[in-house]
PDB file of C-alpha atoms in Angstrom:
ATOM      1  CA  MET U   4     -69.223  51.799 -15.567  1.00 87.00           C
ATOM      2  CA  VAL U   5     -67.067  54.587 -14.948  1.00 88.00           C
ATOM      3  CA  ALA U   6     -66.532  53.535 -11.613  1.00 91.00           C
ATOM      4  CA  VAL U   7     -65.474  50.116 -12.472  1.00 90.00           C
ATOM      5  CA  GLY U   8     -63.286  51.606 -14.978  1.00 88.00           C
ATOM      6  CA  VAL U   9     -61.539  53.891 -12.548  1.00 91.00           C
ATOM      7  CA  VAL U  10     -61.145  50.805 -10.118  1.00 92.00           C
ATOM      8  CA  VAL U  11     -59.548  48.882 -13.305  1.00 90.00           C
ATOM      9  CA  LEU U  12     -57.563  51.568 -13.916  1.00 92.00           C
ATOM     10  CA  ALA U  13     -56.118  51.919 -10.649  1.00 94.00           C
ATOM     11  CA  PHE U  14     -55.457  48.264 -10.018  1.00 94.00           C
ATOM     12  CA  TYR U  15     -53.382  47.916 -13.219  1.00 92.00           C
ATOM     13  CA  LEU U  16     -51.597  51.389 -12.561  1.00 93.00           C
ATOM     14  CA  SER U  17     -50.636  49.737  -9.076  1.00 95.00           C
ATOM     15  CA  LEU U  18     -49.418  46.456 -10.492  1.00 93.00           C
ATOM     16  CA  SER U  19     -47.402  48.544 -13.332  1.00 93.00           C
ATOM     17  CA  ALA U  20     -45.787  50.783 -10.287  1.00 94.00           C
ATOM     18  CA  LEU U  21     -45.012  47.505  -8.331  1.00 94.00           C
ATOM     19  CA  SER U  22     -43.474  45.788 -11.010  1.00 92.00           C
ATOM     20  CA  ALA U  23     -41.335  49.212 -11.852  1.00 93.00           C
ATOM     21  CA  PHE U  24     -40.303  49.372  -8.590  1.00 93.00           C
ATOM     22  CA  ALA U  25     -38.929  45.661  -8.711  1.00 89.00           C
ATOM     23  CA  VAL U  26     -37.200  46.038 -11.932  1.00 88.00           C
ATOM     24  CA  VAL U  27     -35.678  49.340 -10.634  1.00 90.00           C
ATOM     25  CA  THR U  28     -34.470  47.457  -7.626  1.00 88.00           C
ATOM     26  CA  LEU U  29     -33.121  44.694  -9.432  1.00 82.00           C
ATOM     27  CA  TRP U  30     -31.318  46.759 -11.882  1.00 82.00           C
ATOM     28  CA  ARG U  31     -29.900  48.566  -9.200  1.00 83.00           C
ATOM     29  CA  LEU U  32     -28.677  45.566  -6.982  1.00 79.00           C
ATOM     30  CA  ARG U  33     -27.193  43.854 -10.188  1.00 74.00           C
ATOM     31  CA  PRO U  34     -24.035  42.329 -10.150  1.00 73.00           C
ATOM     32  CA  ASP U  35     -21.619  42.440 -13.159  1.00 77.00           C
ATOM     33  CA  PRO U  36     -23.361  41.035 -16.347  1.00 77.00           C
ATOM     34  CA  LEU U  37     -21.201  37.789 -16.440  1.00 81.00           C
ATOM     35  CA  THR U  38     -21.800  36.982 -12.897  1.00 82.00           C
ATOM     36  CA  ALA U  39     -25.708  37.799 -13.478  1.00 78.00           C
ATOM     37  CA  ALA U  40     -25.738  35.636 -16.540  1.00 80.00           C
ATOM     38  CA  VAL U  41     -23.698  32.619 -14.546  1.00 85.00           C
ATOM     39  CA  VAL U  42     -26.315  32.774 -11.593  1.00 83.00           C
ATOM     40  CA  GLY U  43     -29.476  32.698 -13.986  1.00 83.00           C
ATOM     41  CA  VAL U  44     -28.224  29.806 -15.992  1.00 86.00           C
ATOM     42  CA  VAL U  45     -27.121  27.773 -12.829  1.00 90.00           C
ATOM     43  CA  ALA U  46     -30.607  28.409 -11.251  1.00 88.00           C
ATOM     44  CA  ALA U  47     -32.246  27.608 -14.541  1.00 88.00           C
ATOM     45  CA  VAL U  48     -30.419  24.381 -14.761  1.00 88.00           C
ATOM     46  CA  VAL U  49     -30.930  23.406 -11.143  1.00 90.00           C
ATOM     47  CA  LEU U  50     -34.769  24.220 -11.736  1.00 88.00           C
ATOM     48  CA  GLY U  51     -34.736  22.083 -14.939  1.00 87.00           C
ATOM     49  CA  TYR U  52     -32.719  19.084 -13.416  1.00 88.00           C
ATOM     50  CA  LEU U  53     -35.311  18.891 -10.531  1.00 87.00           C
ATOM     51  CA  SER U  54     -38.333  19.424 -12.513  1.00 85.00           C
ATOM     52  CA  PHE U  55     -36.783  16.474 -15.356  1.00 85.00           C
ATOM     53  CA  ARG U  56     -35.768  14.159 -12.103  1.00 84.00           C
ATOM     54  CA  PHE U  57     -39.091  14.532 -10.541  1.00 85.00           C
ATOM     55  CA  GLY U  58     -41.222  14.404 -13.814  1.00 85.00           C
ATOM     56  CA  THR U  59     -39.595  11.435 -15.021  1.00 85.00           C
ATOM     57  CA  VAL U  60     -40.457   9.520 -11.842  1.00 83.00           C
ATOM     58  CA  ARG U  61     -44.038  10.703 -11.825  1.00 85.00           C
ATOM     59  CA  LEU U  62     -44.348   9.541 -15.173  1.00 84.00           C
ATOM     60  CA  LEU U  63     -43.021   6.240 -14.356  1.00 82.00           C
ATOM     61  CA  SER U  64     -45.644   5.763 -11.588  1.00 83.00           C
ATOM     62  CA  GLN U  65     -48.364   7.000 -13.998  1.00 84.00           C
ATOM     63  CA  LEU U  66     -47.340   4.361 -16.830  1.00 83.00           C
ATOM     64  CA  ASP U  67     -48.043   1.283 -14.188  1.00 81.00           C
ATOM     65  CA  ALA U  68     -45.415  -0.599 -15.630  1.00 84.00           C
ATOM     66  CA  ARG U  69     -44.035  -3.639 -14.293  1.00 89.00           C
ATOM     67  CA  ASP U  70     -40.630  -5.454 -14.452  1.00 89.00           C
ATOM     68  CA  MET U  71     -39.488  -7.788 -17.146  1.00 89.00           C
ATOM     69  CA  SER U  72     -37.382 -10.190 -15.127  1.00 88.00           C
ATOM     70  CA  PRO U  73     -34.646 -12.261 -16.642  1.00 89.00           C
ATOM     71  CA  ALA U  74     -36.233 -15.643 -16.079  1.00 89.00           C
ATOM     72  CA  GLU U  75     -39.242 -13.883 -17.938  1.00 87.00           C
ATOM     73  CA  SER U  76     -37.185 -12.726 -21.057  1.00 89.00           C
ATOM     74  CA  PRO U  77     -33.776 -14.165 -20.770  1.00 93.00           C
ATOM     75  CA  ALA U  78     -33.280 -13.573 -24.482  1.00 93.00           C
ATOM     76  CA  VAL U  79     -34.047  -9.710 -24.402  1.00 94.00           C
ATOM     77  CA  HIS U  80     -32.143  -9.192 -21.273  1.00 94.00           C
ATOM     78  CA  ARG U  81     -29.227 -10.850 -22.988  1.00 95.00           C
ATOM     79  CA  LEU U  82     -29.894  -8.348 -26.253  1.00 95.00           C
ATOM     80  CA  ARG U  83     -29.746  -5.674 -23.539  1.00 94.00           C
ATOM     81  CA  ASP U  84     -26.553  -6.794 -22.064  1.00 95.00           C
ATOM     82  CA  ARG U  85     -24.961  -6.985 -25.208  1.00 95.00           C
ATOM     83  CA  LEU U  86     -26.013  -3.613 -26.656  1.00 95.00           C
ATOM     84  CA  ALA U  87     -25.309  -1.838 -23.338  1.00 94.00           C
ATOM     85  CA  GLU U  88     -21.679  -3.122 -23.213  1.00 94.00           C
ATOM     86  CA  ARG U  89     -21.122  -2.275 -27.062  1.00 93.00           C
ATOM     87  CA  MET U  90     -22.008   1.171 -26.324  1.00 93.00           C
ATOM     88  CA  ASP U  91     -20.324   1.277 -22.554  1.00 92.00           C
ATOM     89  CA  LEU U  92     -23.657   1.625 -20.503  1.00 91.00           C
ATOM     90  CA  ASP U  93     -24.579   0.064 -17.374  1.00 91.00           C
ATOM     91  CA  PRO U  94     -27.837  -2.120 -18.691  1.00 92.00           C
ATOM     92  CA  PRO U  95     -30.915  -0.413 -17.588  1.00 93.00           C
ATOM     93  CA  THR U  96     -33.811  -1.723 -16.379  1.00 92.00           C
ATOM     94  CA  LEU U  97     -36.600  -3.418 -18.597  1.00 93.00           C
ATOM     95  CA  LYS U  98     -40.090  -2.495 -17.770  1.00 92.00           C
ATOM     96  CA  LEU U  99     -43.462  -3.608 -19.729  1.00 91.00           C
ATOM     97  CA  ALA U 100     -46.348  -1.487 -19.916  1.00 89.00           C
ATOM     98  CA  ARG U 101     -49.247  -0.714 -22.311  1.00 87.00           C
ATOM     99  CA  PHE U 102     -49.693   2.319 -24.325  1.00 86.00           C
ATOM    100  CA  SER U 103     -52.072   3.502 -26.470  1.00 83.00           C
ATOM    101  CA  ALA U 104     -50.213   2.333 -29.536  1.00 84.00           C
ATOM    102  CA  PRO U 105     -47.022   0.030 -29.686  1.00 88.00           C
ATOM    103  CA  ASN U 106     -43.973   2.012 -28.256  1.00 88.00           C
ATOM    104  CA  ALA U 107     -40.727   2.173 -26.452  1.00 90.00           C
ATOM    105  CA  LEU U 108     -39.724   4.929 -23.756  1.00 89.00           C
ATOM    106  CA  ALA U 109     -36.407   5.751 -22.311  1.00 91.00           C
ATOM    107  CA  LEU U 110     -36.591   7.071 -19.187  1.00 88.00           C
ATOM    108  CA  ASP U 111     -33.633   8.374 -16.970  1.00 83.00           C
ATOM    109  CA  PRO U 112     -35.433   8.933 -13.158  1.00 77.00           C
ATOM    110  CA  MET U 113     -33.566   8.843 -10.012  1.00 70.00           C
ATOM    111  CA  GLY U 114     -31.322   5.848  -9.678  1.00 66.00           C
ATOM    112  CA  ARG U 115     -30.880   3.423 -12.587  1.00 80.00           C
ATOM    113  CA  ASP U 116     -32.224   4.055 -16.580  1.00 89.00           C
ATOM    114  CA  VAL U 117     -35.154   2.422 -17.280  1.00 92.00           C
ATOM    115  CA  VAL U 118     -36.605   1.280 -20.927  1.00 93.00           C
ATOM    116  CA  VAL U 119     -40.393   0.655 -21.013  1.00 93.00           C
ATOM    117  CA  LEU U 120     -41.542  -1.693 -23.840  1.00 93.00           C
ATOM    118  CA  ASP U 121     -44.897  -2.172 -24.731  1.00 91.00           C
ATOM    119  CA  GLY U 122     -45.984  -5.691 -24.859  1.00 88.00           C
ATOM    120  CA  ALA U 123     -47.347  -5.589 -28.582  1.00 90.00           C
ATOM    121  CA  LEU U 124     -44.090  -4.996 -29.879  1.00 92.00           C
ATOM    122  CA  PHE U 125     -43.059  -8.411 -29.426  1.00 91.00           C
ATOM    123  CA  ARG U 126     -45.547  -9.312 -31.854  1.00 90.00           C
ATOM    124  CA  LEU U 127     -45.177  -6.550 -34.071  1.00 91.00           C
ATOM    125  CA  LEU U 128     -41.410  -6.628 -34.840  1.00 93.00           C
ATOM    126  CA  ASP U 129     -38.725  -9.169 -35.694  1.00 93.00           C
ATOM    127  CA  ALA U 130     -35.595  -9.838 -33.844  1.00 93.00           C
ATOM    128  CA  ASP U 131     -33.477  -7.590 -35.809  1.00 94.00           C
ATOM    129  CA  GLU U 132     -36.160  -4.778 -35.663  1.00 94.00           C
ATOM    130  CA  PHE U 133     -36.651  -5.124 -32.065  1.00 95.00           C
ATOM    131  CA  GLU U 134     -32.869  -5.169 -31.746  1.00 95.00           C
ATOM    132  CA  ALA U 135     -32.592  -1.631 -33.491  1.00 95.00           C
ATOM    133  CA  LEU U 136     -35.424  -0.070 -31.830  1.00 95.00           C
ATOM    134  CA  LEU U 137     -33.909  -1.253 -28.195  1.00 95.00           C
ATOM    135  CA  ALA U 138     -30.305   0.461 -29.325  1.00 95.00           C
ATOM    136  CA  HIS U 139     -32.216   3.374 -30.403  1.00 95.00           C
ATOM    137  CA  GLU U 140     -33.803   3.995 -26.956  1.00 94.00           C
ATOM    138  CA  LEU U 141     -30.137   3.093 -25.529  1.00 95.00           C
ATOM    139  CA  ALA U 142     -28.603   5.637 -27.493  1.00 95.00           C
ATOM    140  CA  HIS U 143     -31.262   8.304 -25.984  1.00 93.00           C
ATOM    141  CA  LEU U 144     -30.053   7.139 -22.846  1.00 93.00           C
ATOM    142  CA  GLU U 145     -26.273   7.133 -23.801  1.00 92.00           C
ATOM    143  CA  ARG U 146     -26.646  10.669 -24.493  1.00 90.00           C
ATOM    144  CA  LYS U 147     -28.764  11.928 -21.974  1.00 90.00           C
ATOM    145  CA  ASP U 148     -31.388  13.416 -24.450  1.00 89.00           C
ATOM    146  CA  GLY U 149     -34.320  13.574 -21.800  1.00 87.00           C
ATOM    147  CA  LEU U 150     -32.095  15.640 -19.422  1.00 87.00           C
ATOM    148  CA  VAL U 151     -30.217  17.878 -22.004  1.00 89.00           C
ATOM    149  CA  GLN U 152     -33.691  18.873 -23.469  1.00 87.00           C
ATOM    150  CA  SER U 153     -35.076  19.828 -20.089  1.00 88.00           C
ATOM    151  CA  LEU U 154     -32.016  21.973 -19.130  1.00 89.00           C
ATOM    152  CA  VAL U 155     -31.884  23.450 -22.493  1.00 87.00           C
ATOM    153  CA  ALA U 156     -35.794  24.189 -22.226  1.00 86.00           C
ATOM    154  CA  SER U 157     -35.471  25.510 -18.457  1.00 88.00           C
ATOM    155  CA  VAL U 158     -32.548  27.857 -19.645  1.00 87.00           C
ATOM    156  CA  LEU U 159     -34.719  29.183 -22.222  1.00 85.00           C
ATOM    157  CA  GLN U 160     -37.936  29.549 -20.291  1.00 85.00           C
ATOM    158  CA  THR U 161     -36.012  31.601 -17.665  1.00 86.00           C
ATOM    159  CA  VAL U 162     -34.864  33.981 -20.582  1.00 83.00           C
ATOM    160  CA  VAL U 163     -38.075  34.910 -21.412  1.00 83.00           C
ATOM    161  CA  GLY U 164     -39.258  35.045 -17.877  1.00 85.00           C
ATOM    162  CA  VAL U 165     -36.666  37.608 -17.344  1.00 83.00           C
ATOM    163  CA  GLY U 166     -37.848  39.348 -20.519  1.00 83.00           C
ATOM    164  CA  TYR U 167     -41.342  39.625 -19.717  1.00 84.00           C
ATOM    165  CA  LEU U 168     -40.377  40.915 -16.219  1.00 86.00           C
ATOM    166  CA  PHE U 169     -38.647  43.745 -17.688  1.00 87.00           C
ATOM    167  CA  VAL U 170     -41.664  44.433 -19.975  1.00 88.00           C
ATOM    168  CA  SER U 171     -44.296  43.926 -17.512  1.00 90.00           C
ATOM    169  CA  PRO U 172     -44.210  47.790 -16.301  1.00 91.00           C
ATOM    170  CA  VAL U 173     -45.545  48.618 -19.878  1.00 91.00           C
ATOM    171  CA  THR U 174     -47.743  45.517 -20.041  1.00 91.00           C
ATOM    172  CA  PHE U 175     -49.702  46.567 -16.921  1.00 92.00           C
ATOM    173  CA  LEU U 176     -49.997  50.207 -17.734  1.00 92.00           C
ATOM    174  CA  THR U 177     -51.089  49.440 -21.132  1.00 92.00           C
ATOM    175  CA  THR U 178     -53.633  46.752 -20.105  1.00 92.00           C
ATOM    176  CA  GLY U 179     -55.050  49.344 -17.527  1.00 91.00           C
ATOM    177  CA  LEU U 180     -55.249  52.316 -19.728  1.00 92.00           C
ATOM    178  CA  ALA U 181     -56.792  50.245 -22.459  1.00 92.00           C
ATOM    179  CA  LEU U 182     -59.299  48.299 -20.012  1.00 91.00           C
ATOM    180  CA  GLY U 183     -60.048  51.328 -17.890  1.00 90.00           C
ATOM    181  CA  SER U 184     -60.724  53.838 -20.875  1.00 90.00           C
ATOM    182  CA  ALA U 185     -62.972  51.347 -22.495  1.00 90.00           C
ATOM    183  CA  TRP U 186     -65.194  50.725 -19.180  1.00 90.00           C
ATOM    184  CA  MET U 187     -65.668  54.495 -18.522  1.00 90.00           C
ATOM    185  CA  ARG U 188     -66.638  55.164 -22.126  1.00 87.00           C
ATOM    186  CA  GLY U 189     -69.351  52.213 -21.463  1.00 87.00           C
ATOM    187  CA  ARG U 190     -67.846  49.942 -24.045  1.00 87.00           C
ATOM    188  CA  PRO U 191     -65.615  47.146 -22.378  1.00 85.00           C
ATOM    189  CA  ARG U 192     -65.207  45.406 -24.943  1.00 87.00           C
ATOM    190  CA  SER U 193     -63.842  47.997 -27.260  1.00 88.00           C
ATOM    191  CA  TRP U 194     -60.515  48.006 -25.409  1.00 89.00           C
ATOM    192  CA  PRO U 195     -58.674  46.734 -28.215  1.00 88.00           C
ATOM    193  CA  GLU U 196     -59.623  49.750 -30.371  1.00 88.00           C
ATOM    194  CA  THR U 197     -57.744  52.361 -27.769  1.00 88.00           C
ATOM    195  CA  LEU U 198     -54.396  53.424 -28.680  1.00 90.00           C
ATOM    196  CA  ALA U 199     -53.168  51.621 -25.261  1.00 90.00           C
ATOM    197  CA  GLY U 200     -55.085  48.552 -26.627  1.00 89.00           C
ATOM    198  CA  ARG U 201     -53.063  48.152 -29.594  1.00 91.00           C
ATOM    199  CA  VAL U 202     -49.787  48.796 -27.709  1.00 91.00           C
ATOM    200  CA  ARG U 203     -50.939  45.700 -26.028  1.00 89.00           C
ATOM    201  CA  LEU U 204     -51.512  43.720 -28.337  1.00 90.00           C
ATOM    202  CA  ARG U 205     -48.586  44.221 -29.980  1.00 90.00           C
ATOM    203  CA  LEU U 206     -46.455  43.532 -27.060  1.00 87.00           C
ATOM    204  CA  ASP U 207     -48.659  40.217 -26.605  1.00 86.00           C
ATOM    205  CA  GLU U 208     -47.606  39.563 -30.576  1.00 88.00           C
ATOM    206  CA  PHE U 209     -43.764  40.208 -30.124  1.00 86.00           C
ATOM    207  CA  VAL U 210     -43.401  37.938 -26.893  1.00 81.00           C
ATOM    208  CA  GLY U 211     -45.612  35.665 -28.663  1.00 83.00           C
ATOM    209  CA  LEU U 212     -43.266  35.587 -31.327  1.00 86.00           C
ATOM    210  CA  PHE U 213     -40.254  35.149 -29.253  1.00 83.00           C
ATOM    211  CA  GLY U 214     -41.325  32.572 -27.494  1.00 81.00           C
ATOM    212  CA  PHE U 215     -42.428  30.687 -30.508  1.00 85.00           C
ATOM    213  CA  GLY U 216     -39.094  31.158 -31.873  1.00 86.00           C
ATOM    214  CA  LEU U 217     -37.656  29.575 -28.980  1.00 84.00           C
ATOM    215  CA  THR U 218     -39.729  26.694 -28.684  1.00 84.00           C
ATOM    216  CA  VAL U 219     -38.768  26.169 -32.627  1.00 87.00           C
ATOM    217  CA  PHE U 220     -35.383  25.951 -31.560  1.00 87.00           C
ATOM    218  CA  VAL U 221     -36.127  23.467 -28.879  1.00 85.00           C
ATOM    219  CA  ARG U 222     -38.085  21.149 -31.047  1.00 87.00           C
ATOM    220  CA  SER U 223     -35.420  21.505 -33.796  1.00 88.00           C
ATOM    221  CA  GLN U 224     -32.688  20.302 -31.214  1.00 87.00           C
ATOM    222  CA  SER U 225     -35.032  17.592 -30.317  1.00 88.00           C
ATOM    223  CA  ARG U 226     -35.461  16.389 -34.239  1.00 90.00           C
ATOM    224  CA  LYS U 227     -31.844  16.528 -34.295  1.00 92.00           C
ATOM    225  CA  ARG U 228     -31.274  14.232 -31.370  1.00 92.00           C
ATOM    226  CA  GLU U 229     -33.640  11.649 -33.141  1.00 93.00           C
ATOM    227  CA  PHE U 230     -31.624  11.576 -35.826  1.00 93.00           C
ATOM    228  CA  ALA U 231     -28.752  10.903 -34.086  1.00 94.00           C
ATOM    229  CA  ALA U 232     -30.260   8.174 -31.903  1.00 93.00           C
ATOM    230  CA  ASP U 233     -31.286   6.455 -35.293  1.00 94.00           C
ATOM    231  CA  ALA U 234     -27.528   6.802 -36.857  1.00 94.00           C
ATOM    232  CA  ARG U 235     -26.254   5.388 -33.354  1.00 95.00           C
ATOM    233  CA  ALA U 236     -28.220   2.484 -33.219  1.00 94.00           C
ATOM    234  CA  ALA U 237     -27.540   1.835 -37.149  1.00 93.00           C
ATOM    235  CA  GLU U 238     -23.732   2.001 -36.291  1.00 93.00           C
ATOM    236  CA  VAL U 239     -24.104  -0.577 -32.840  1.00 94.00           C
ATOM    237  CA  THR U 240     -26.279  -2.641 -34.735  1.00 93.00           C
ATOM    238  CA  GLY U 241     -25.229  -2.652 -38.289  1.00 91.00           C
ATOM    239  CA  LYS U 242     -28.862  -2.876 -39.434  1.00 91.00           C
ATOM    240  CA  PRO U 243     -29.999   0.620 -40.361  1.00 93.00           C
ATOM    241  CA  MET U 244     -32.649  -1.063 -42.533  1.00 94.00           C
ATOM    242  CA  ALA U 245     -33.953  -3.049 -39.477  1.00 94.00           C
ATOM    243  CA  LEU U 246     -34.887   0.353 -37.509  1.00 94.00           C
ATOM    244  CA  ALA U 247     -36.485   1.803 -40.716  1.00 94.00           C
ATOM    245  CA  SER U 248     -38.602  -1.370 -41.027  1.00 94.00           C
ATOM    246  CA  ALA U 249     -39.262  -0.968 -37.047  1.00 93.00           C
ATOM    247  CA  LEU U 250     -40.253   2.744 -37.779  1.00 93.00           C
ATOM    248  CA  ARG U 251     -42.469   1.819 -40.584  1.00 93.00           C
ATOM    249  CA  LYS U 252     -44.362  -0.641 -38.453  1.00 92.00           C
ATOM    250  CA  LEU U 253     -44.666   1.585 -35.796  1.00 90.00           C
ATOM    251  CA  GLU U 254     -46.163   4.461 -37.622  1.00 88.00           C
ATOM    252  CA  ARG U 255     -48.766   2.194 -39.309  1.00 87.00           C
ATOM    253  CA  ALA U 256     -49.795   0.752 -35.848  1.00 85.00           C
ATOM    254  CA  ALA U 257     -49.940   4.101 -34.181  1.00 77.00           C
ATOM    255  CA  ARG U 258     -51.711   6.032 -37.285  1.00 70.00           C
ATOM    256  CA  PRO U 259     -55.376   4.474 -36.618  1.00 53.00           C
ATOM    257  CA  GLN U 260     -55.334   5.438 -33.025  1.00 48.00           C
ATOM    258  CA  LEU U 261     -53.392   8.907 -33.140  1.00 43.00           C
ATOM    259  CA  GLY U 262     -51.173   7.485 -30.719  1.00 43.00           C
ATOM    260  CA  LEU U 263     -47.737   8.441 -29.649  1.00 46.00           C
ATOM    261  CA  SER U 264     -44.758   9.007 -32.006  1.00 46.00           C
ATOM    262  CA  PRO U 265     -42.358   6.077 -32.867  1.00 46.00           C
ATOM    263  CA  LEU U 266     -39.514   5.936 -30.183  1.00 48.00           C
ATOM    264  CA  TRP U 267     -40.044   8.989 -27.880  1.00 43.00           C
ATOM    265  CA  VAL U 268     -38.653  10.410 -25.107  1.00 39.00           C
ATOM    266  CA  TYR U 269     -40.086  11.972 -21.889  1.00 38.00           C
ATOM    267  CA  GLY U 270     -41.688  15.279 -22.596  1.00 39.00           C
ATOM    268  CA  GLU U 271     -42.140  14.686 -26.215  1.00 40.00           C
ATOM    269  CA  VAL U 272     -45.528  13.799 -27.829  1.00 40.00           C
ATOM    270  CA  GLU U 273     -45.926  13.750 -31.492  1.00 42.00           C
ATOM    271  CA  VAL U 274     -48.656  15.544 -33.077  1.00 40.00           C
ATOM    272  CA  GLU U 275     -49.819  14.285 -36.631  1.00 41.00           C
ATOM    273  CA  VAL U 276     -50.785  17.482 -38.520  1.00 40.00           C
ATOM    274  CA  GLU U 277     -49.295  17.996 -41.789  1.00 45.00           C
ATOM    275  CA  ASP U 278     -48.652  21.975 -42.500  1.00 53.00           C
ATOM    276  CA  SER U 279     -45.553  23.549 -42.273  1.00 63.00           C
ATOM    277  CA  VAL U 280     -46.099  25.323 -38.775  1.00 63.00           C
ATOM    278  CA  SER U 281     -46.598  21.743 -37.098  1.00 68.00           C
ATOM    279  CA  ASP U 282     -43.464  20.373 -38.778  1.00 71.00           C
ATOM    280  CA  LEU U 283     -41.476  23.308 -37.162  1.00 74.00           C
ATOM    281  CA  LEU U 284     -43.254  22.380 -33.705  1.00 71.00           C
ATOM    282  CA  SER U 285     -42.792  18.568 -34.069  1.00 78.00           C
ATOM    283  CA  THR U 286     -40.519  16.872 -31.560  1.00 77.00           C
ATOM    284  CA  HIS U 287     -39.761  14.104 -33.938  1.00 81.00           C
ATOM    285  CA  PRO U 288     -38.782  13.867 -37.516  1.00 84.00           C
ATOM    286  CA  SER U 289     -41.112  12.285 -40.291  1.00 86.00           C
ATOM    287  CA  THR U 290     -40.865   8.694 -40.441  1.00 88.00           C
ATOM    288  CA  ASP U 291     -40.020   9.316 -44.133  1.00 90.00           C
ATOM    289  CA  GLU U 292     -37.286  11.486 -43.454  1.00 91.00           C
ATOM    290  CA  ARG U 293     -35.714   9.259 -40.845  1.00 93.00           C
ATOM    291  CA  VAL U 294     -36.142   5.993 -43.118  1.00 92.00           C
ATOM    292  CA  GLU U 295     -34.271   8.043 -46.135  1.00 93.00           C
ATOM    293  CA  ARG U 296     -31.386   8.798 -43.765  1.00 93.00           C
ATOM    294  CA  LEU U 297     -31.660   5.220 -42.394  1.00 93.00           C
ATOM    295  CA  ALA U 298     -31.416   3.934 -46.305  1.00 92.00           C
ATOM    296  CA  ALA U 299     -28.607   6.417 -47.138  1.00 91.00           C
ATOM    297  CA  MET U 300     -26.612   4.948 -44.193  1.00 89.00           C
ATOM    298  CA  ALA U 301     -27.312   1.257 -45.551  1.00 87.00           C
ATOM    299  CA  ASP U 302     -26.472   2.429 -48.998  1.00 83.00           C
ATOM    300  CA  GLU U 303     -23.196   3.736 -47.499  1.00 79.00           C
ATOM    301  CA  SER U 304     -22.242   0.801 -45.597  1.00 68.00           C
ATOM    302  CA  MET U 305     -22.990  -1.463 -49.016  1.00 64.00           C
ATOM    303  CA  THR U 306     -20.780   0.588 -50.988  1.00 63.00           C
ATOM    304  CA  ARG U 307     -17.504   0.750 -48.185  1.00 57.00           C
ATOM    305  CA  ILE U 308     -17.951  -3.222 -48.356  1.00 54.00           C
ATOM    306  CA  GLU U 309     -17.871  -3.443 -52.346  1.00 52.00           C
ATOM    307  CA  VAL U 310     -14.607  -1.026 -52.296  1.00 49.00           C
ATOM    308  CA  ARG U 311     -12.880  -3.163 -49.857  1.00 51.00           C
TER     309      ARG U 311
END
């Protein structure tokens, strides 16, 4: 066990030395802070863009969606064209797929925008509700929500990666000291009780807390974009309560199966848990909150009409 401890200690000390060398080398070669920041952001944006494009193409292929032809559904295509004209968008391609629960999905792959619809929506929603739902999806495409969120996430992940690189020498050093000394004492599992182990655990907590904070920020922006898409759909259609009714129906239809959240964009999956932490990590606001906002929009619209 002493021999194992020595090998473990030597291994992690080597990693610590190599990472320290890398950090020192990068620090010596660093450009001015502004240039370094610009280069880092550009690299993160490029990687985020490529990840988003290839990810949406892969997701679309996995959905096994088929094109919805104008001959098959002329009314839906006329509705799509009318909404797209109001929003100054190129009409997206409409596709049919089968989700675990009735839903709609806006995708922005290479080429033309796509809206994927579950066939059950045509049985579940009335005409006004379906129009509001489609307008919501077009609002996501209009604002490029999926792409923007992917780019923001990529930039923040790059920041976390750079930060972890700079603390990696200490992380490897404390890990080696904790594991090596625990093995040498004949108690390998006692490494968290050592001084180095406690330092390592505190580093993990710090990195985890930092990553959690960034995740909360990204998810909060996602929820804001859902609210914005709701508001845009209500503005375009003039029927905020139709969207509210559609949200309620989708929620009821999805609840028994714990399916996808109502009206989601690539990369966003709602987890239905009721504690405060899950609310912070949710990509979508609660249906109740969305319905309340839509009801307030309807009341405000009625007030303006009465004043006139």
